[in-house]
């Protein structure tokens, strides 16, 4: 196998929590014999916690090393990729049997070679009904899928993980592998042997807390007692169980789906409490294990109810885990502290977030670069080198594209001078000559791979006349296609002071406004320097967010002193735009209007942004981090000196 095919790649697979519909998965399976039953329907969600691994293809062997949640590293497991051996290993039921079971399936169905999986970190609590075994099986299936470029869908990963797990003595449900969809809510249906999967798009942020009740539950007994009511009801009690896991469950799950998609946390919390009441009324009478005193004590605790919209049991129920929908982030922190102190219950957080709504980014790089003349006579200024904190030399444009991708952009358009296209295309898409690739150290080989991945997201839009930043943005109108988009200057770099990149902070602020208000990244600047930059003023809408009242391009000091002062923490200060914008597509008609009145001259973004502010409002987010200019000689020199320092 060629060296390129053996690149190391990272995987993360979360666990999953069943939010609604527990037990209806196997109940729906009984439709094999009784078609009068309702299909099962559940909603589950990938957890914030999960398993992290570095993987790569290797010759003829399955090599796995696991790290447990407490940091213990298990001895490395090695087996030849031989079907009978792997199947026998799966049946033995030891720690690595899941890996052997999935590897056997992948070998049998796809004829794969070996794989090395270093599960170097696990943050998922085990044996808490979060399907850590299913997460591990999905991890192994996906490692083969990626290492051999099989192009399998998530559904196929799920199937491989399921078949691998049931090749071991352990028994798992059919919904456990739903974690393969990642940290998003998923609705699954169960009709006999058929499974349907629908990923859901959350319409808001839900703050969940899952607490370990530290009680005991006998899952085998719960399953035994409930299964006795299937496939045909023999008594009124059986009929009540079927009703609860059938029609009632369907009603509740479909309502939950609606509330998740609408982002209604309060109503979803109330629905959780209702689901628990329905569960208790119908199922508790047939199974003592479901009396769950610890679960009910926690749900009924008056202190708890102050912080939550509602809650219910998790998994097979009993005294395993409880889940709550909290009123907000701070309420969740308070609840977790209370449950720990009062009941000794360890907790973990689970977030259901609205997916980032910005999918596209525009980066204009077609400017003349007069301030960097004569260098720009030789090469476009965005191809100037900068060294990262990791000691890697990259051209400015690569770092800007990486910033856009870090904010969630799946596609990126570079507005370029037509004569530069070949050069950009060659850099991002031209690959690396095999003889060069072989000589690169592994870290730079990975850089080469990452660069090729970036290249797949790029589109080039030519700007034939340098008619300004606003004109370059306008040229991207058709490509943007009526969606909100991220706009980045082509010659600015960013270093965030938090885990989220600077562009991501702006994109998420935009999203928090429900996509209703465009957002510009801003930073505090000295009065003596603001004549070089777009400057804003406004009223504080939140600790870090200004509702903008003015946007002025390169104001004179006097004008700024009179109109652009903002008071912050008791001081009078000034804020400038940092070159990151999350914009609604309504900016385009305003740029068009600017184009009509420009008489063939330059079209500036700032004028259109000020018009946008007047029409629908614009927010300024004080980002947490710094920016670096590379478009002016002395600032570029400063950037080169400082950017490589963490
Ligand atoms: P600048 O204002 O920095 O202009 O553009 P410039 O041409 O790059 O540099 P100077 O002022 O001549 O030295 C801001 C961003 O908009 C792009 C630039 O490439 C830069 O990324 N731009 C500017 C265009 O794409 N087209 C234009 O007509 C003007």
mmCIF file of N, CA, C and O in Angstrom, residues 370-420:
data_model
loop_
_atom_site.group_PDB
_atom_site.id
_atom_site.type_symbol
_atom_site.label_atom_id
_atom_site.label_comp_id
_atom_site.label_asym_id
_atom_site.label_seq_id
_atom_site.Cartn_x
_atom_site.Cartn_y
_atom_site.Cartn_z
ATOM 1 N N UNK A 370 -1.421 47.786 -3.138
ATOM 2 C CA UNK A 370 -0.473 48.876 -3.408
ATOM 3 C C UNK A 370 0.448 49.138 -2.226
ATOM 4 O O UNK A 370 1.614 49.494 -2.406
ATOM 5 N N UNK A 371 -0.079 48.917 -1.011
ATOM 6 C CA UNK A 371 0.766 49.222 0.149
ATOM 7 C C UNK A 371 1.925 48.239 0.279
ATOM 8 O O UNK A 371 2.891 48.502 0.957
ATOM 9 N N UNK A 372 1.806 47.101 -0.367
ATOM 10 C CA UNK A 372 2.886 46.119 -0.312
ATOM 11 C C UNK A 372 3.710 46.117 -1.606
ATOM 12 O O UNK A 372 4.461 45.180 -1.871
ATOM 13 N N UNK A 373 3.560 47.148 -2.421
ATOM 14 C CA UNK A 373 4.377 47.281 -3.627
ATOM 15 C C UNK A 373 5.837 47.540 -3.223
ATOM 16 O O UNK A 373 6.050 48.231 -2.237
ATOM 17 N N UNK A 374 6.858 47.049 -3.877
ATOM 18 C CA UNK A 374 6.834 46.293 -5.132
ATOM 19 C C UNK A 374 6.692 44.773 -4.953
ATOM 20 O O UNK A 374 6.650 44.048 -5.937
ATOM 21 N N UNK A 375 6.607 44.287 -3.671
ATOM 22 C CA UNK A 375 6.493 42.829 -3.524
ATOM 23 C C UNK A 375 5.330 42.304 -4.355
ATOM 24 O O UNK A 375 5.428 41.268 -5.027
ATOM 25 N N UNK A 376 4.174 43.034 -4.301
ATOM 26 C CA UNK A 376 2.973 42.544 -4.975
ATOM 27 C C UNK A 376 3.108 42.543 -6.499
ATOM 28 O O UNK A 376 2.255 41.999 -7.188
ATOM 29 N N UNK A 377 4.205 43.137 -6.997
ATOM 30 C CA UNK A 377 4.449 43.026 -8.440
ATOM 31 C C UNK A 377 4.926 41.601 -8.750
ATOM 32 O O UNK A 377 4.718 41.077 -9.832
ATOM 33 N N UNK A 378 5.567 40.990 -7.747
ATOM 34 C CA UNK A 378 6.102 39.637 -7.940
ATOM 35 C C UNK A 378 5.050 38.568 -7.651
ATOM 36 O O UNK A 378 4.828 37.664 -8.441
ATOM 37 N N UNK A 379 4.403 38.685 -6.507
ATOM 38 C CA UNK A 379 3.513 37.625 -6.020
ATOM 39 C C UNK A 379 2.348 38.277 -5.274
ATOM 40 O O UNK A 379 2.558 39.295 -4.601
ATOM 41 N N UNK A 380 1.119 37.713 -5.338
ATOM 42 C CA UNK A 380 0.027 38.292 -4.544
ATOM 43 C C UNK A 380 0.384 38.281 -3.060
ATOM 44 O O UNK A 380 1.014 37.334 -2.577
ATOM 45 N N UNK A 381 -0.063 39.339 -2.341
ATOM 46 C CA UNK A 381 0.371 39.455 -0.936
ATOM 47 C C UNK A 381 -0.190 38.335 -0.055
ATOM 48 O O UNK A 381 0.379 38.018 0.983
ATOM 49 N N UNK A 382 -1.282 37.704 -0.477
ATOM 50 C CA UNK A 382 -1.831 36.620 0.360
ATOM 51 C C UNK A 382 -0.980 35.359 0.283
ATOM 52 O O UNK A 382 -1.246 34.390 0.982
ATOM 53 N N UNK A 383 0.035 35.368 -0.582
ATOM 54 C CA UNK A 383 0.943 34.213 -0.608
ATOM 55 C C UNK A 383 2.209 34.489 0.198
ATOM 56 O O UNK A 383 3.159 33.706 0.166
ATOM 57 N N UNK A 384 2.215 35.593 0.947
ATOM 58 C CA UNK A 384 3.355 35.847 1.849
ATOM 59 C C UNK A 384 3.383 34.786 2.946
ATOM 60 O O UNK A 384 2.329 34.316 3.375
ATOM 61 N N UNK A 385 4.571 34.417 3.417
ATOM 62 C CA UNK A 385 4.628 33.356 4.441
ATOM 63 C C UNK A 385 4.481 33.882 5.869
ATOM 64 O O UNK A 385 4.885 34.996 6.177
ATOM 65 N N UNK A 386 3.889 33.046 6.686
ATOM 66 C CA UNK A 386 3.793 33.309 8.126
ATOM 67 C C UNK A 386 4.078 31.973 8.805
ATOM 68 O O UNK A 386 3.727 30.923 8.277
ATOM 69 N N UNK A 387 4.723 32.022 9.969
ATOM 70 C CA UNK A 387 5.024 30.770 10.673
ATOM 71 C C UNK A 387 4.043 30.627 11.835
ATOM 72 O O UNK A 387 3.843 31.564 12.609
ATOM 73 N N UNK A 388 3.417 29.458 11.936
ATOM 74 C CA UNK A 388 2.416 29.235 12.988
ATOM 75 C C UNK A 388 3.096 28.858 14.306
ATOM 76 O O UNK A 388 4.305 28.590 14.328
ATOM 77 N N UNK A 389 2.314 28.800 15.378
ATOM 78 C CA UNK A 389 2.867 28.401 16.691
ATOM 79 C C UNK A 389 3.436 26.994 16.640
ATOM 80 O O UNK A 389 4.263 26.619 17.452
ATOM 81 N N UNK A 390 2.932 26.184 15.709
ATOM 82 C CA UNK A 390 3.436 24.810 15.585
ATOM 83 C C UNK A 390 4.716 24.767 14.749
ATOM 84 O O UNK A 390 5.262 23.697 14.469
ATOM 85 N N UNK A 391 5.180 25.947 14.318
ATOM 86 C CA UNK A 391 6.425 25.998 13.549
ATOM 87 C C UNK A 391 6.244 25.600 12.095
ATOM 88 O O UNK A 391 7.196 25.181 11.441
ATOM 89 N N UNK A 392 5.018 25.725 11.576
ATOM 90 C CA UNK A 392 4.781 25.379 10.173
ATOM 91 C C UNK A 392 4.670 26.675 9.371
ATOM 92 O O UNK A 392 3.983 27.611 9.783
ATOM 93 N N UNK A 393 5.382 26.730 8.232
ATOM 94 C CA UNK A 393 5.329 27.923 7.376
ATOM 95 C C UNK A 393 4.153 27.798 6.421
ATOM 96 O O UNK A 393 4.062 26.820 5.673
ATOM 97 N N UNK A 394 3.245 28.781 6.472
ATOM 98 C CA UNK A 394 2.063 28.719 5.602
ATOM 99 C C UNK A 394 1.857 30.067 4.936
ATOM 100 O O UNK A 394 2.141 31.105 5.548
ATOM 101 N N UNK A 395 1.300 30.083 3.723
ATOM 102 C CA UNK A 395 0.945 31.381 3.147
ATOM 103 C C UNK A 395 -0.285 31.936 3.873
ATOM 104 O O UNK A 395 -1.112 31.164 4.375
ATOM 105 N N UNK A 396 -0.367 33.258 3.916
ATOM 106 C CA UNK A 396 -1.464 33.931 4.621
ATOM 107 C C UNK A 396 -2.818 33.352 4.210
ATOM 108 O O UNK A 396 -3.666 33.048 5.045
ATOM 109 N N UNK A 397 -3.017 33.149 2.903
ATOM 110 C CA UNK A 397 -4.343 32.733 2.425
ATOM 111 C C UNK A 397 -4.770 31.386 3.019
ATOM 112 O O UNK A 397 -5.946 31.162 3.303
ATOM 113 N N UNK A 398 -3.804 30.504 3.238
ATOM 114 C CA UNK A 398 -4.180 29.206 3.812
ATOM 115 C C UNK A 398 -4.740 29.397 5.225
ATOM 116 O O UNK A 398 -5.742 28.785 5.604
ATOM 117 N N UNK A 399 -4.079 30.271 5.995
ATOM 118 C CA UNK A 399 -4.541 30.510 7.368
ATOM 119 C C UNK A 399 -5.924 31.155 7.368
ATOM 120 O O UNK A 399 -6.752 30.861 8.225
ATOM 121 N N UNK A 400 -6.175 32.023 6.381
ATOM 122 C CA UNK A 400 -7.493 32.675 6.328
ATOM 123 C C UNK A 400 -8.570 31.632 5.977
ATOM 124 O O UNK A 400 -9.645 31.606 6.574
ATOM 125 N N UNK A 401 -8.265 30.758 5.024
ATOM 126 C CA UNK A 401 -9.242 29.714 4.663
ATOM 127 C C UNK A 401 -9.465 28.794 5.879
ATOM 128 O O UNK A 401 -10.600 28.411 6.185
ATOM 129 N N UNK A 402 -8.397 28.472 6.597
ATOM 130 C CA UNK A 402 -8.552 27.617 7.792
ATOM 131 C C UNK A 402 -9.440 28.292 8.835
ATOM 132 O O UNK A 402 -10.241 27.647 9.498
ATOM 133 N N UNK A 403 -9.288 29.619 8.962
ATOM 134 C CA UNK A 403 -10.125 30.364 9.918
ATOM 135 C C UNK A 403 -11.600 30.229 9.518
ATOM 136 O O UNK A 403 -12.465 29.996 10.367
ATOM 137 N N UNK A 404 -11.873 30.349 8.226
ATOM 138 C CA UNK A 404 -13.264 30.239 7.737
ATOM 139 C C UNK A 404 -13.811 28.845 8.042
ATOM 140 O O UNK A 404 -14.935 28.696 8.525
ATOM 141 N N UNK A 405 -13.007 27.835 7.804
ATOM 142 C CA UNK A 405 -13.463 26.453 8.025
ATOM 143 C C UNK A 405 -13.699 26.212 9.525
ATOM 144 O O UNK A 405 -14.654 25.544 9.920
ATOM 145 N N UNK A 406 -12.846 26.817 10.352
ATOM 146 C CA UNK A 406 -12.996 26.638 11.803
ATOM 147 C C UNK A 406 -14.320 27.210 12.298
ATOM 148 O O UNK A 406 -14.806 26.858 13.355
ATOM 149 N N UNK A 407 -14.915 28.124 11.507
ATOM 150 C CA UNK A 407 -16.195 28.729 11.906
ATOM 151 C C UNK A 407 -17.363 27.912 11.401
ATOM 152 O O UNK A 407 -18.506 28.273 11.616
ATOM 153 N N UNK A 408 -17.109 26.834 10.686
ATOM 154 C CA UNK A 408 -18.187 25.981 10.198
ATOM 155 C C UNK A 408 -18.410 26.086 8.700
ATOM 156 O O UNK A 408 -19.314 25.449 8.168
ATOM 157 N N UNK A 409 -17.594 26.893 8.001
ATOM 158 C CA UNK A 409 -17.811 27.033 6.548
ATOM 159 C C UNK A 409 -17.457 25.727 5.839
ATOM 160 O O UNK A 409 -16.366 25.201 6.021
ATOM 161 N N UNK A 410 -18.406 25.225 5.077
ATOM 162 C CA UNK A 410 -18.150 24.000 4.319
ATOM 163 C C UNK A 410 -17.602 24.339 2.938
ATOM 164 O O UNK A 410 -16.881 23.551 2.342
ATOM 165 N N UNK A 411 -17.994 25.507 2.442
ATOM 166 C CA UNK A 411 -17.522 25.938 1.118
ATOM 167 C C UNK A 411 -16.949 27.345 1.241
ATOM 168 O O UNK A 411 -17.497 28.168 1.981
ATOM 169 N N UNK A 412 -15.874 27.595 0.504
ATOM 170 C CA UNK A 412 -15.212 28.894 0.590
ATOM 171 C C UNK A 412 -14.968 29.423 -0.823
ATOM 172 O O UNK A 412 -14.437 28.702 -1.672
ATOM 173 N N UNK A 413 -15.369 30.675 -1.074
ATOM 174 C CA UNK A 413 -15.096 31.284 -2.385
ATOM 175 C C UNK A 413 -14.001 32.325 -2.226
ATOM 176 O O UNK A 413 -14.075 33.186 -1.345
ATOM 177 N N UNK A 414 -12.959 32.237 -3.058
ATOM 178 C CA UNK A 414 -11.925 33.270 -3.087
ATOM 179 C C UNK A 414 -12.206 34.157 -4.295
ATOM 180 O O UNK A 414 -12.307 33.661 -5.423
ATOM 181 N N UNK A 415 -12.367 35.470 -4.040
ATOM 182 C CA UNK A 415 -12.522 36.407 -5.160
ATOM 183 C C UNK A 415 -11.107 36.833 -5.538
ATOM 184 O O UNK A 415 -10.369 37.375 -4.703
ATOM 185 N N UNK A 416 -10.721 36.536 -6.771
ATOM 186 C CA UNK A 416 -9.307 36.683 -7.151
ATOM 187 C C UNK A 416 -9.149 37.500 -8.430
ATOM 188 O O UNK A 416 -10.093 37.640 -9.207
ATOM 189 N N UNK A 417 -7.942 37.997 -8.638
ATOM 190 C CA UNK A 417 -7.608 38.555 -9.951
ATOM 191 C C UNK A 417 -7.462 37.355 -10.891
ATOM 192 O O UNK A 417 -6.802 36.369 -10.522
ATOM 193 N N UNK A 418 -8.070 37.412 -12.098
ATOM 194 C CA UNK A 418 -8.089 36.220 -12.959
ATOM 195 C C UNK A 418 -6.700 35.617 -13.186
ATOM 196 O O UNK A 418 -6.543 34.399 -13.201
ATOM 197 N N UNK A 419 -5.678 36.466 -13.298
ATOM 198 C CA UNK A 419 -4.352 35.926 -13.603
ATOM 199 C C UNK A 419 -3.734 35.157 -12.433
ATOM 200 O O UNK A 419 -2.745 34.454 -12.594
ATOM 201 N N UNK A 420 -4.335 35.288 -11.233
ATOM 202 C CA UNK A 420 -3.791 34.561 -10.075
ATOM 203 C C UNK A 420 -4.387 33.163 -9.923
ATOM 204 O O UNK A 420 -3.944 32.376 -9.088
#
